[in-house]
mmCIF file of C-alpha atoms in Angstrom:
data_model
loop_
_atom_site.group_PDB
_atom_site.id
_atom_site.type_symbol
_atom_site.label_atom_id
_atom_site.label_comp_id
_atom_site.label_asym_id
_atom_site.label_seq_id
_atom_site.Cartn_x
_atom_site.Cartn_y
_atom_site.Cartn_z
ATOM 1 C CA MET Y 908 -27.653 -15.009 -42.644
ATOM 2 C CA THR Y 909 -25.940 -18.185 -43.749
ATOM 3 C CA ASN Y 910 -27.852 -21.467 -43.571
ATOM 4 C CA LEU Y 911 -25.195 -23.732 -42.124
ATOM 5 C CA MET Y 912 -27.398 -26.819 -42.118
ATOM 6 C CA THR Y 913 -27.591 -26.952 -45.937
ATOM 7 C CA SER Y 914 -24.015 -25.828 -46.617
ATOM 8 C CA SER Y 915 -21.741 -28.093 -48.609
ATOM 9 C CA LEU Y 916 -18.130 -28.947 -47.837
ATOM 10 C CA SER Y 917 -16.919 -26.176 -50.126
ATOM 11 C CA ASP Y 918 -19.169 -23.700 -48.296
ATOM 12 C CA TRP Y 919 -17.706 -24.832 -44.969
ATOM 13 C CA LEU Y 920 -14.191 -24.396 -46.261
ATOM 14 C CA ALA Y 921 -15.094 -20.947 -47.562
ATOM 15 C CA ILE Y 922 -16.547 -20.018 -44.134
ATOM 16 C CA LEU Y 923 -13.400 -21.191 -42.333
ATOM 17 C CA TRP Y 924 -11.204 -19.261 -44.724
ATOM 18 C CA ARG Y 925 -13.361 -16.179 -44.389
ATOM 19 C CA ARG Y 926 -13.284 -16.410 -40.563
ATOM 20 C CA ARG Y 927 -9.653 -17.446 -40.364
ATOM 21 C CA ARG Y 928 -8.761 -14.639 -37.976
ATOM 22 C CA ALA Y 929 -11.419 -15.670 -35.494
ATOM 23 C CA LEU Y 930 -10.122 -19.242 -35.793
ATOM 24 C CA ILE Y 931 -6.362 -18.635 -35.673
ATOM 25 C CA ILE Y 932 -6.137 -16.029 -32.897
ATOM 26 C CA PRO Y 933 -7.786 -18.161 -30.117
ATOM 27 C CA PHE Y 934 -5.878 -21.201 -31.362
ATOM 28 C CA LEU Y 935 -2.514 -19.453 -31.036
ATOM 29 C CA CYS Y 936 -3.359 -17.821 -27.693
ATOM 30 C CA PHE Y 937 -4.497 -21.025 -26.010
ATOM 31 C CA THR Y 938 -1.566 -22.957 -27.449
ATOM 32 C CA VAL Y 939 0.856 -20.467 -25.912
ATOM 33 C CA LEU Y 940 -1.054 -20.595 -22.614
ATOM 34 C CA GLY Y 941 -0.900 -24.379 -22.643
ATOM 35 C CA VAL Y 942 2.863 -24.375 -23.158
ATOM 36 C CA LEU Y 943 3.366 -21.828 -20.370
ATOM 37 C CA ALA Y 944 1.125 -23.795 -18.012
ATOM 38 C CA ALA Y 945 2.965 -27.030 -18.795
ATOM 39 C CA PHE Y 946 6.356 -25.595 -17.829
ATOM 40 C CA LEU Y 947 5.422 -23.053 -15.133
ATOM 41 C CA MET Y 948 2.511 -24.642 -13.282
ATOM 42 C CA PRO Y 949 3.610 -26.912 -10.399
ATOM 43 C CA ARG Y 950 2.931 -30.514 -11.240
ATOM 44 C CA SER Y 951 0.950 -32.801 -8.976
ATOM 45 C CA TYR Y 952 2.083 -36.284 -7.971
ATOM 46 C CA VAL Y 953 0.009 -38.995 -6.307
ATOM 47 C CA ALA Y 954 1.305 -41.935 -4.277
ATOM 48 C CA ARG Y 955 -1.076 -44.911 -4.099
ATOM 49 C CA SER Y 956 -1.460 -47.974 -1.953
ATOM 50 C CA LEU Y 957 -3.953 -50.793 -2.414
ATOM 51 C CA PHE Y 958 -5.045 -52.949 0.512
ATOM 52 C CA MET Y 959 -7.713 -55.544 1.181
ATOM 53 C CA LEU Y 960 -10.031 -56.021 4.157
ATOM 54 C CA GLN Y 961 -10.365 -59.579 5.408
ATOM 55 C CA GLU Y 962 -12.994 -60.762 7.874
ATOM 56 C CA ALA Y 963 -11.733 -61.460 11.365
ATOM 57 C CA GLU Y 964 -12.956 -64.370 13.410
ATOM 58 C CA GLN Y 965 -13.652 -62.217 16.454
ATOM 59 C CA GLY Y 966 -14.109 -58.566 17.367
ATOM 60 C CA PRO Y 967 -16.756 -56.191 18.725
ATOM 61 C CA LEU Y 968 -18.038 -55.377 15.237
ATOM 62 C CA MET Y 969 -17.487 -58.724 13.523
ATOM 63 C CA ARG Y 970 -20.046 -60.119 11.119
ATOM 64 C CA ASN Y 971 -22.643 -62.371 12.675
ATOM 65 C CA SER Y 972 -22.280 -66.031 11.757
ATOM 66 C CA GLY Y 973 -24.652 -67.210 9.087
ATOM 67 C CA THR Y 974 -25.191 -63.759 7.591
ATOM 68 C CA GLU Y 975 -23.880 -62.397 4.327
ATOM 69 C CA ARG Y 976 -22.127 -59.102 3.837
ATOM 70 C CA THR Y 977 -24.300 -56.656 1.973
ATOM 71 C CA ASN Y 978 -23.382 -53.588 -0.019
ATOM 72 C CA ASP Y 979 -24.788 -51.418 2.764
ATOM 73 C CA ASP Y 980 -22.451 -53.048 5.291
ATOM 74 C CA LEU Y 981 -19.463 -52.444 3.018
ATOM 75 C CA ALA Y 982 -20.499 -48.849 2.388
ATOM 76 C CA ASP Y 983 -20.844 -48.248 6.123
ATOM 77 C CA ARG Y 984 -17.386 -49.658 6.788
ATOM 78 C CA ILE Y 985 -15.797 -47.594 4.025
ATOM 79 C CA LEU Y 986 -17.558 -44.507 5.357
ATOM 80 C CA GLY Y 987 -16.240 -45.347 8.818
ATOM 81 C CA LEU Y 988 -12.681 -45.604 7.480
ATOM 82 C CA GLN Y 989 -13.022 -42.290 5.652
ATOM 83 C CA THR Y 990 -14.429 -40.587 8.744
ATOM 84 C CA LEU Y 991 -11.653 -41.935 10.969
ATOM 85 C CA LEU Y 992 -8.989 -40.904 8.443
ATOM 86 C CA LYS Y 993 -10.335 -37.327 8.236
ATOM 87 C CA SER Y 994 -10.794 -36.930 12.018
ATOM 88 C CA ASP Y 995 -8.752 -34.297 13.853
ATOM 89 C CA ARG Y 996 -7.247 -37.009 16.031
ATOM 90 C CA VAL Y 997 -5.701 -38.892 13.108
ATOM 91 C CA LEU Y 998 -4.837 -35.740 11.140
ATOM 92 C CA THR Y 999 -3.005 -34.287 14.144
ATOM 93 C CA ALA Y 1000 -1.006 -37.495 14.570
ATOM 94 C CA ILE Y 1001 -0.151 -37.418 10.847
ATOM 95 C CA ALA Y 1002 0.924 -33.782 11.046
ATOM 96 C CA VAL Y 1003 3.162 -34.539 14.032
ATOM 97 C CA GLU Y 1004 4.837 -37.437 12.213
ATOM 98 C CA LEU Y 1005 5.286 -35.606 8.901
ATOM 99 C CA ASN Y 1006 6.744 -32.504 10.603
ATOM 100 C CA ASP Y 1007 9.060 -34.335 13.019
ATOM 101 C CA GLY Y 1008 6.935 -33.387 16.001
ATOM 102 C CA ASN Y 1009 6.986 -29.653 15.239
ATOM 103 C CA LEU Y 1010 3.522 -28.116 15.041
ATOM 104 C CA PRO Y 1011 2.808 -24.387 14.898
ATOM 105 C CA GLU Y 1012 1.665 -22.884 18.175
ATOM 106 C CA ASP Y 1013 -0.799 -20.577 16.444
ATOM 107 C CA PRO Y 1014 -4.221 -22.329 16.401
ATOM 108 C CA LYS Y 1015 -5.100 -20.820 13.014
ATOM 109 C CA MET Y 1016 -1.881 -22.022 11.411
ATOM 110 C CA ARG Y 1017 -2.377 -25.462 12.933
ATOM 111 C CA GLU Y 1018 -5.947 -25.598 11.626
ATOM 112 C CA THR Y 1019 -4.724 -24.599 8.163
ATOM 113 C CA MET Y 1020 -2.095 -27.354 8.252
ATOM 114 C CA LEU Y 1021 -4.663 -29.980 9.195
ATOM 115 C CA ARG Y 1022 -7.010 -28.769 6.449
ATOM 116 C CA ASN Y 1023 -4.242 -29.006 3.845
ATOM 117 C CA ILE Y 1024 -3.388 -32.557 4.920
ATOM 118 C CA LYS Y 1025 -7.074 -33.453 4.821
ATOM 119 C CA ASP Y 1026 -7.366 -32.204 1.236
ATOM 120 C CA THR Y 1027 -4.382 -34.247 0.054
ATOM 121 C CA ILE Y 1028 -5.604 -37.618 1.392
ATOM 122 C CA THR Y 1029 -8.194 -39.680 -0.461
ATOM 123 C CA LEU Y 1030 -9.604 -43.075 0.469
ATOM 124 C CA GLN Y 1031 -11.976 -44.824 -1.900
ATOM 125 C CA GLN Y 1032 -13.389 -48.280 -2.446
ATOM 126 C CA ILE Y 1033 -12.204 -50.043 -5.606
ATOM 127 C CA SER Y 1034 -14.235 -53.236 -5.314
ATOM 128 C CA ALA Y 1035 -16.015 -55.304 -2.692
ATOM 129 C CA GLN Y 1036 -12.874 -55.839 -0.602
ATOM 130 C CA PHE Y 1037 -10.185 -53.608 -2.093
ATOM 131 C CA ILE Y 1038 -9.545 -50.045 -0.933
ATOM 132 C CA GLU Y 1039 -7.103 -47.535 -2.377
ATOM 133 C CA LEU Y 1040 -5.459 -44.810 -0.323
ATOM 134 C CA ARG Y 1041 -3.949 -41.831 -2.141
ATOM 135 C CA LEU Y 1042 -1.697 -38.993 -1.051
ATOM 136 C CA LYS Y 1043 -1.188 -35.986 -3.316
ATOM 137 C CA SER Y 1044 1.778 -33.604 -3.291
ATOM 138 C CA SER Y 1045 3.832 -31.387 -5.589
ATOM 139 C CA GLU Y 1046 7.078 -33.164 -4.618
ATOM 140 C CA PRO Y 1047 7.454 -36.846 -5.579
ATOM 141 C CA VAL Y 1048 10.552 -37.600 -3.503
ATOM 142 C CA GLY Y 1049 9.561 -39.119 -0.167
ATOM 143 C CA LEU Y 1050 5.858 -39.176 -0.987
ATOM 144 C CA GLY Y 1051 5.710 -42.967 -0.664
ATOM 145 C CA ARG Y 1052 7.202 -42.786 2.826
ATOM 146 C CA GLN Y 1053 4.666 -40.132 3.787
ATOM 147 C CA LEU Y 1054 1.822 -42.335 2.569
ATOM 148 C CA GLU Y 1055 3.273 -45.223 4.574
ATOM 149 C CA THR Y 1056 3.174 -42.988 7.666
ATOM 150 C CA VAL Y 1057 -0.451 -42.086 6.973
ATOM 151 C CA MET Y 1058 -1.387 -45.753 6.631
ATOM 152 C CA ALA Y 1059 0.466 -46.721 9.812
ATOM 153 C CA ILE Y 1060 -1.326 -44.060 11.872
ATOM 154 C CA LEU Y 1061 -4.701 -44.996 10.371
ATOM 155 C CA PHE Y 1062 -4.222 -48.695 11.106
ATOM 156 C CA GLU Y 1063 -2.912 -47.953 14.589
ATOM 157 C CA ASN Y 1064 -6.071 -46.035 15.460
ATOM 158 C CA LEU Y 1065 -8.195 -48.626 13.676
ATOM 159 C CA ILE Y 1066 -6.788 -51.760 15.273
ATOM 160 C CA ALA Y 1067 -5.730 -50.676 18.760
ATOM 161 C CA PRO Y 1068 -7.366 -47.411 19.842
ATOM 162 C CA GLU Y 1069 -7.845 -48.439 23.485
ATOM 163 C CA ARG Y 1070 -4.449 -47.093 24.567
ATOM 164 C CA ASN Y 1071 -5.520 -43.466 24.432
ATOM 165 C CA VAL Y 1072 -9.091 -43.246 23.153
ATOM 166 C CA GLN Y 1073 -11.470 -41.692 25.654
ATOM 167 C CA THR Y 1074 -14.604 -43.699 26.325
ATOM 168 C CA ALA Y 1075 -18.008 -42.461 27.447
ATOM 169 C CA SER Y 1076 -17.422 -43.897 30.938
ATOM 170 C CA ARG Y 1077 -14.095 -42.084 31.289
ATOM 171 C CA LEU Y 1078 -15.692 -38.847 30.083
ATOM 172 C CA VAL Y 1079 -18.499 -39.028 32.668
ATOM 173 C CA VAL Y 1080 -16.175 -39.988 35.532
ATOM 174 C CA ASP Y 1081 -13.707 -37.200 34.708
ATOM 175 C CA ARG Y 1082 -16.531 -34.665 34.565
ATOM 176 C CA ARG Y 1083 -17.917 -35.641 37.976
ATOM 177 C CA GLU Y 1084 -14.456 -35.662 39.540
ATOM 178 C CA ARG Y 1085 -13.736 -32.248 38.080
ATOM 179 C CA GLN Y 1086 -17.025 -30.865 39.427
ATOM 180 C CA LEU Y 1087 -16.251 -32.173 42.908
ATOM 181 C CA THR Y 1088 -12.742 -30.735 42.841
ATOM 182 C CA ASP Y 1089 -14.012 -27.326 41.709
ATOM 183 C CA ALA Y 1090 -16.696 -27.255 44.420
ATOM 184 C CA GLU Y 1091 -14.196 -28.175 47.154
ATOM 185 C CA THR Y 1092 -11.742 -25.560 45.892
ATOM 186 C CA ARG Y 1093 -14.366 -22.801 46.021
ATOM 187 C CA LEU Y 1094 -15.404 -23.863 49.533
ATOM 188 C CA SER Y 1095 -11.811 -23.912 50.792
ATOM 189 C CA ALA Y 1096 -11.149 -20.452 49.381
ATOM 190 C CA PHE Y 1097 -14.300 -19.111 51.061
ATOM 191 C CA VAL Y 1098 -13.319 -20.664 54.427
ATOM 192 C CA GLU Y 1099 -9.861 -19.048 54.281
ATOM 193 C CA ARG Y 1100 -11.298 -15.616 53.487
ATOM 194 C CA ASN Y 1101 -14.225 -15.695 55.970
ATOM 195 C CA PRO Y 1102 -13.363 -17.663 59.134
ATOM 196 C CA ASP Y 1103 -15.907 -15.762 61.278
ATOM 197 C CA ILE Y 1104 -18.773 -16.546 58.906
ATOM 198 C CA VAL Y 1105 -17.778 -20.203 58.857
ATOM 199 C CA ALA Y 1106 -17.642 -20.365 62.654
ATOM 200 C CA ARG Y 1107 -21.023 -18.682 62.983
ATOM 201 C CA ALA Y 1108 -22.513 -21.072 60.434
ATOM 202 C CA ALA Y 1109 -21.118 -24.014 62.431
ATOM 203 C CA LEU Y 1110 -22.823 -22.696 65.568
ATOM 204 C CA GLU Y 1111 -26.088 -22.215 63.699
ATOM 205 C CA ASP Y 1112 -25.934 -25.805 62.500
ATOM 206 C CA ALA Y 1113 -25.505 -27.133 66.061
ATOM 207 C CA PRO Y 1114 -28.552 -28.349 68.041
ATOM 208 C CA ALA Y 1115 -31.065 -25.718 69.023
ATOM 209 C CA VAL Y 1116 -30.092 -25.774 72.700
ATOM 210 C CA CYS Y 1117 -26.468 -25.191 71.818
ATOM 211 C CA ALA Y 1118 -27.388 -22.322 69.519
ATOM 212 C CA ASP Y 1119 -29.479 -20.759 72.314
ATOM 213 C CA MET Y 1120 -26.585 -21.092 74.744
ATOM 214 C CA SER Y 1121 -24.220 -19.415 72.329
ATOM 215 C CA ARG Y 1122 -26.604 -16.530 71.640
ATOM 216 C CA SER Y 1123 -27.126 -15.885 75.366
ATOM 217 C CA ALA Y 1124 -23.400 -15.779 76.027
ATOM 218 C CA SER Y 1125 -21.858 -12.336 76.251
ATOM 219 C CA SER Y 1126 -18.446 -13.437 74.968
ATOM 220 C CA PRO Y 1127 -16.726 -16.390 73.285
ATOM 221 C CA GLY Y 1128 -15.372 -17.466 76.689
ATOM 222 C CA ALA Y 1129 -18.841 -17.496 78.201
ATOM 223 C CA ALA Y 1130 -20.116 -19.495 75.230
ATOM 224 C CA ARG Y 1131 -17.321 -22.047 75.770
ATOM 225 C CA SER Y 1132 -18.218 -22.384 79.485
ATOM 226 C CA ALA Y 1133 -21.871 -22.856 78.674
ATOM 227 C CA ALA Y 1134 -21.086 -25.458 76.026
ATOM 228 C CA ASP Y 1135 -18.813 -27.390 78.383
ATOM 229 C CA SER Y 1136 -21.700 -27.796 80.807
ATOM 230 C CA ASN Y 1137 -23.654 -29.694 78.119
ATOM 231 C CA PRO Y 1138 -21.661 -32.689 76.703
ATOM 232 C CA ALA Y 1139 -23.992 -32.906 73.671
ATOM 233 C CA CYS Y 1140 -22.785 -29.514 72.505
ATOM 234 C CA VAL Y 1141 -19.076 -30.066 73.002
ATOM 235 C CA LYS Y 1142 -18.549 -31.949 69.752
ATOM 236 C CA ALA Y 1143 -20.708 -29.620 67.643
ATOM 237 C CA MET Y 1144 -19.529 -26.298 69.084
ATOM 238 C CA GLY Y 1145 -15.997 -27.057 70.188
ATOM 239 C CA PRO Y 1146 -14.080 -26.443 66.937
ATOM 240 C CA ALA Y 1147 -15.911 -23.224 66.130
ATOM 241 C CA ILE Y 1148 -16.351 -21.398 69.467
ATOM 242 C CA GLY Y 1149 -12.865 -19.990 69.576
ATOM 243 C CA THR Y 1150 -13.157 -18.252 66.186
ATOM 244 C CA VAL Y 1151 -16.566 -16.637 66.585
ATOM 245 C CA SER Y 1152 -16.446 -12.904 66.897
ATOM 246 C CA SER Y 1153 -18.764 -10.975 69.133
ATOM 247 C CA GLY Y 1154 -20.341 -9.168 66.186
ATOM 248 C CA ALA Y 1155 -23.343 -10.514 64.242
ATOM 249 C CA ALA Y 1156 -22.621 -12.424 61.026
ATOM 250 C CA GLU Y 1157 -23.846 -11.070 57.736
ATOM 251 C CA PRO Y 1158 -26.817 -13.057 56.344
ATOM 252 C CA SER Y 1159 -25.468 -12.887 52.770
ATOM 253 C CA GLY Y 1160 -22.119 -14.401 53.787
ATOM 254 C CA SER Y 1161 -23.770 -17.186 55.737
ATOM 255 C CA LEU Y 1162 -26.063 -17.947 52.798
ATOM 256 C CA ALA Y 1163 -23.100 -18.094 50.408
ATOM 257 C CA TYR Y 1164 -21.304 -20.517 52.720
ATOM 258 C CA ARG Y 1165 -24.368 -22.757 52.936
ATOM 259 C CA ARG Y 1166 -24.677 -22.764 49.160
ATOM 260 C CA LEU Y 1167 -21.027 -23.760 48.759
ATOM 261 C CA THR Y 1168 -21.309 -26.593 51.282
ATOM 262 C CA SER Y 1169 -24.507 -27.772 49.627
ATOM 263 C CA GLY Y 1170 -22.755 -27.732 46.248
ATOM 264 C CA VAL Y 1171 -19.904 -29.861 47.618
ATOM 265 C CA SER Y 1172 -22.403 -32.341 49.039
ATOM 266 C CA ARG Y 1173 -24.249 -32.629 45.741
ATOM 267 C CA ALA Y 1174 -21.023 -33.029 43.746
ATOM 268 C CA ARG Y 1175 -19.751 -35.685 46.160
ATOM 269 C CA ALA Y 1176 -23.042 -37.586 45.979
ATOM 270 C CA ALA Y 1177 -23.072 -37.442 42.137
ATOM 271 C CA GLN Y 1178 -19.467 -38.612 41.963
ATOM 272 C CA SER Y 1179 -20.168 -41.479 44.349
ATOM 273 C CA PHE Y 1180 -23.261 -42.520 42.390
ATOM 274 C CA ILE Y 1181 -21.412 -42.577 39.055
ATOM 275 C CA GLY Y 1182 -18.521 -44.472 40.625
ATOM 276 C CA LYS Y 1183 -20.867 -47.191 41.875
ATOM 277 C CA ARG Y 1184 -22.693 -47.464 38.550
ATOM 278 C CA ILE Y 1185 -19.615 -47.559 36.305
ATOM 279 C CA GLY Y 1186 -16.969 -48.976 38.583
ATOM 280 C CA PRO Y 1187 -13.241 -48.429 38.168
ATOM 281 C CA VAL Y 1188 -12.335 -47.115 34.730
ATOM 282 C CA GLY Y 1189 -8.842 -47.463 33.318
ATOM 283 C CA ASN Y 1190 -7.236 -47.243 29.918
ATOM 284 C CA GLU Y 1191 -6.491 -50.949 29.956
ATOM 285 C CA SER Y 1192 -10.207 -51.816 30.180
ATOM 286 C CA MET Y 1193 -11.529 -49.388 27.604
ATOM 287 C CA LEU Y 1194 -13.663 -50.833 24.859
ATOM 288 C CA GLY Y 1195 -12.191 -50.188 21.419
ATOM 289 C CA ILE Y 1196 -15.270 -48.767 19.733
ATOM 290 C CA LEU Y 1197 -13.266 -47.982 16.611
ATOM 291 C CA ARG Y 1198 -11.584 -51.373 16.467
ATOM 292 C CA ALA Y 1199 -11.925 -52.854 12.991
ATOM 293 C CA PRO Y 1200 -13.376 -56.327 12.430
ATOM 294 C CA GLU Y 1201 -11.010 -56.876 9.511
ATOM 295 C CA ARG Y 1202 -7.441 -57.853 9.017
ATOM 296 C CA VAL Y 1203 -5.648 -55.590 6.571
ATOM 297 C CA LEU Y 1204 -3.694 -57.198 3.744
ATOM 298 C CA ILE Y 1205 -1.566 -54.698 1.794
ATOM 299 C CA ILE Y 1206 -1.490 -55.532 -1.920
ATOM 300 C CA ASP Y 1207 0.516 -52.589 -3.300
ATOM 301 C CA ALA Y 1208 2.901 -50.999 -0.831
ATOM 302 C CA PRO Y 1209 3.354 -47.205 -0.997
ATOM 303 C CA ARG Y 1210 6.183 -45.956 -3.185
ATOM 304 C CA ASP Y 1211 7.299 -42.690 -4.737
ATOM 305 C CA PRO Y 1212 5.452 -41.840 -7.972
ATOM 306 C CA GLN Y 1213 7.530 -41.668 -11.123
ATOM 307 C CA PHE Y 1214 5.199 -39.543 -13.257
ATOM 308 C CA PRO Y 1215 2.896 -36.624 -12.475
ATOM 309 C CA VAL Y 1216 -0.853 -36.928 -12.603
ATOM 310 C CA ILE Y 1217 -1.007 -34.784 -15.753
ATOM 311 C CA GLY Y 1218 2.065 -34.661 -17.998
ATOM 312 C CA ARG Y 1219 3.300 -31.604 -19.863
ATOM 313 C CA ALA Y 1220 2.282 -33.025 -23.235
ATOM 314 C CA VAL Y 1221 -1.261 -33.509 -21.992
ATOM 315 C CA ILE Y 1222 -1.413 -29.918 -20.731
ATOM 316 C CA VAL Y 1223 -0.179 -28.597 -24.090
ATOM 317 C CA LEU Y 1224 -2.685 -30.786 -25.926
ATOM 318 C CA ILE Y 1225 -5.500 -29.480 -23.730
ATOM 319 C CA GLY Y 1226 -4.473 -25.923 -24.581
ATOM 320 C CA VAL Y 1227 -4.353 -26.680 -28.332
ATOM 321 C CA LEU Y 1228 -7.764 -28.374 -28.359
ATOM 322 C CA SER Y 1229 -9.304 -25.625 -26.233
ATOM 323 C CA GLY Y 1230 -8.044 -22.936 -28.607
ATOM 324 C CA LEU Y 1231 -9.255 -24.882 -31.662
ATOM 325 C CA LEU Y 1232 -12.729 -25.435 -30.247
ATOM 326 C CA LEU Y 1233 -13.027 -21.828 -29.126
ATOM 327 C CA GLY Y 1234 -11.922 -20.588 -32.547
ATOM 328 C CA LEU Y 1235 -14.425 -22.817 -34.352
ATOM 329 C CA GLY Y 1236 -17.212 -21.691 -32.068
ATOM 330 C CA LEU Y 1237 -16.351 -18.032 -32.512
ATOM 331 C CA ALA Y 1238 -16.170 -18.415 -36.306
ATOM 332 C CA LEU Y 1239 -19.600 -20.102 -36.450
ATOM 333 C CA VAL Y 1240 -21.190 -17.445 -34.237
ATOM 334 C CA LEU Y 1241 -19.829 -14.649 -36.420
ATOM 335 C CA GLU Y 1242 -21.065 -16.413 -39.552
ATOM 336 C CA LEU Y 1243 -24.541 -16.959 -38.143
ATOM 337 C CA PHE Y 1244 -25.008 -13.295 -37.297
ATOM 338 C CA ASP Y 1245 -23.486 -11.995 -40.552
ATOM 339 C CA GLN Y 1246 -26.270 -10.299 -42.600
ATOM 340 C CA ARG Y 1247 -24.218 -9.779 -45.766
ATOM 341 C CA ILE Y 1248 -24.988 -11.717 -48.956
ATOM 342 C CA ARG Y 1249 -21.906 -13.522 -50.182
ATOM 343 C CA THR Y 1250 -23.123 -16.267 -52.576
ATOM 344 C CA THR Y 1251 -25.633 -16.574 -55.440
ATOM 345 C CA LYS Y 1252 -27.496 -19.217 -53.466
ATOM 346 C CA GLN Y 1253 -28.163 -16.723 -50.672
ATOM 347 C CA LEU Y 1254 -29.462 -14.179 -53.186
ATOM 348 C CA GLU Y 1255 -31.771 -16.695 -54.896
ATOM 349 C CA ASN Y 1256 -33.197 -17.660 -51.504
ATOM 350 C CA LEU Y 1257 -34.074 -14.024 -50.790
ATOM 351 C CA ILE Y 1258 -35.331 -12.906 -54.260
ATOM 352 C CA PRO Y 1259 -37.613 -15.277 -56.284
ATOM 353 C CA ALA Y 1260 -36.030 -14.365 -59.618
ATOM 354 C CA PRO Y 1261 -33.284 -15.859 -61.740
ATOM 355 C CA MET Y 1262 -29.849 -14.217 -61.671
ATOM 356 C CA ILE Y 1263 -28.903 -12.900 -65.118
ATOM 357 C CA ALA Y 1264 -25.324 -11.661 -64.566
ATOM 358 C CA ARG Y 1265 -22.665 -11.417 -61.879
ATOM 359 C CA LEU Y 1266 -20.158 -8.615 -61.509
ATOM 360 C CA PRO Y 1267 -16.688 -9.547 -60.285
ATOM 361 C CA PHE Y 1268 -15.320 -7.959 -57.101
ATOM 362 C CA MET Y 1269 -13.160 -4.963 -58.018
ATOM 363 C CA GLY Y 1270 -11.249 -4.620 -54.788
#
């Protein structure tokens, strides 16, 4: 085994010459791969835009007077910008703009499109006030205009989201209104399907004397005559007497009707309570939770990139260096595990005796 730590320059040159195959083959292979990758692999272009955040004098999230901006505050604001940029709301708006309003109807294809756009956009903080927005693509033409569209949609949602951003109040009010509408729809459908059950339930809800009069009547006409004799029952029984059949109502149907009416009452009470607590809610009065406390000053406007991120010469150079390093490593490994004795120094290290003569190689 060769002791590489004590080898001289001539020994190193001899090792490289002896392991020239292990050195040359990886070098040539990776060089060819680098050339192929440089001319066949699609190149990546990046459009950049630099902008600065300036403090505003007013806003829901403005800095308190007399306090200094800390690194944590800046980090939180940058994180907020990144989160807003990568939200489905902003990504969908970007996809609509970049595709001229044409989005795939398939949910999976739409999700894939949004994920691809999300992977191509990068927002990072350069310094205390400067932020850089990047957009990556394989086609440089029009990339600056695409980045300008991305910035416009981001700033639109950042500065004025109250036009179409749903607030917590609007969410609660819509939910209660939807519950009330659903309950009334179910009750109306039940009334249309079961008029006899509804009429019987109306009689059962009348005063006890009216209910007794209706039960003692042998027919709907007799029940009407009995009710007319008592003015207190006219209002309660009048609308329902004419639709009551002579047969007994099913308890399950009556119970279902009472449950539906009770559900409508609860939904109406909940909707009324929320309406009193929140008051009228409209888009014009929504609080812009996402409104930024900064004014945006664009330093470098977006433009089409002129050069790819990695040039062809760099790719070829990477291939050449990779092949050279791999060849050197392979040559050293083979030399370290080679058990043959090749020099007099190796023999003297193994046998404590002087060498008297040396026979030349007769190959």
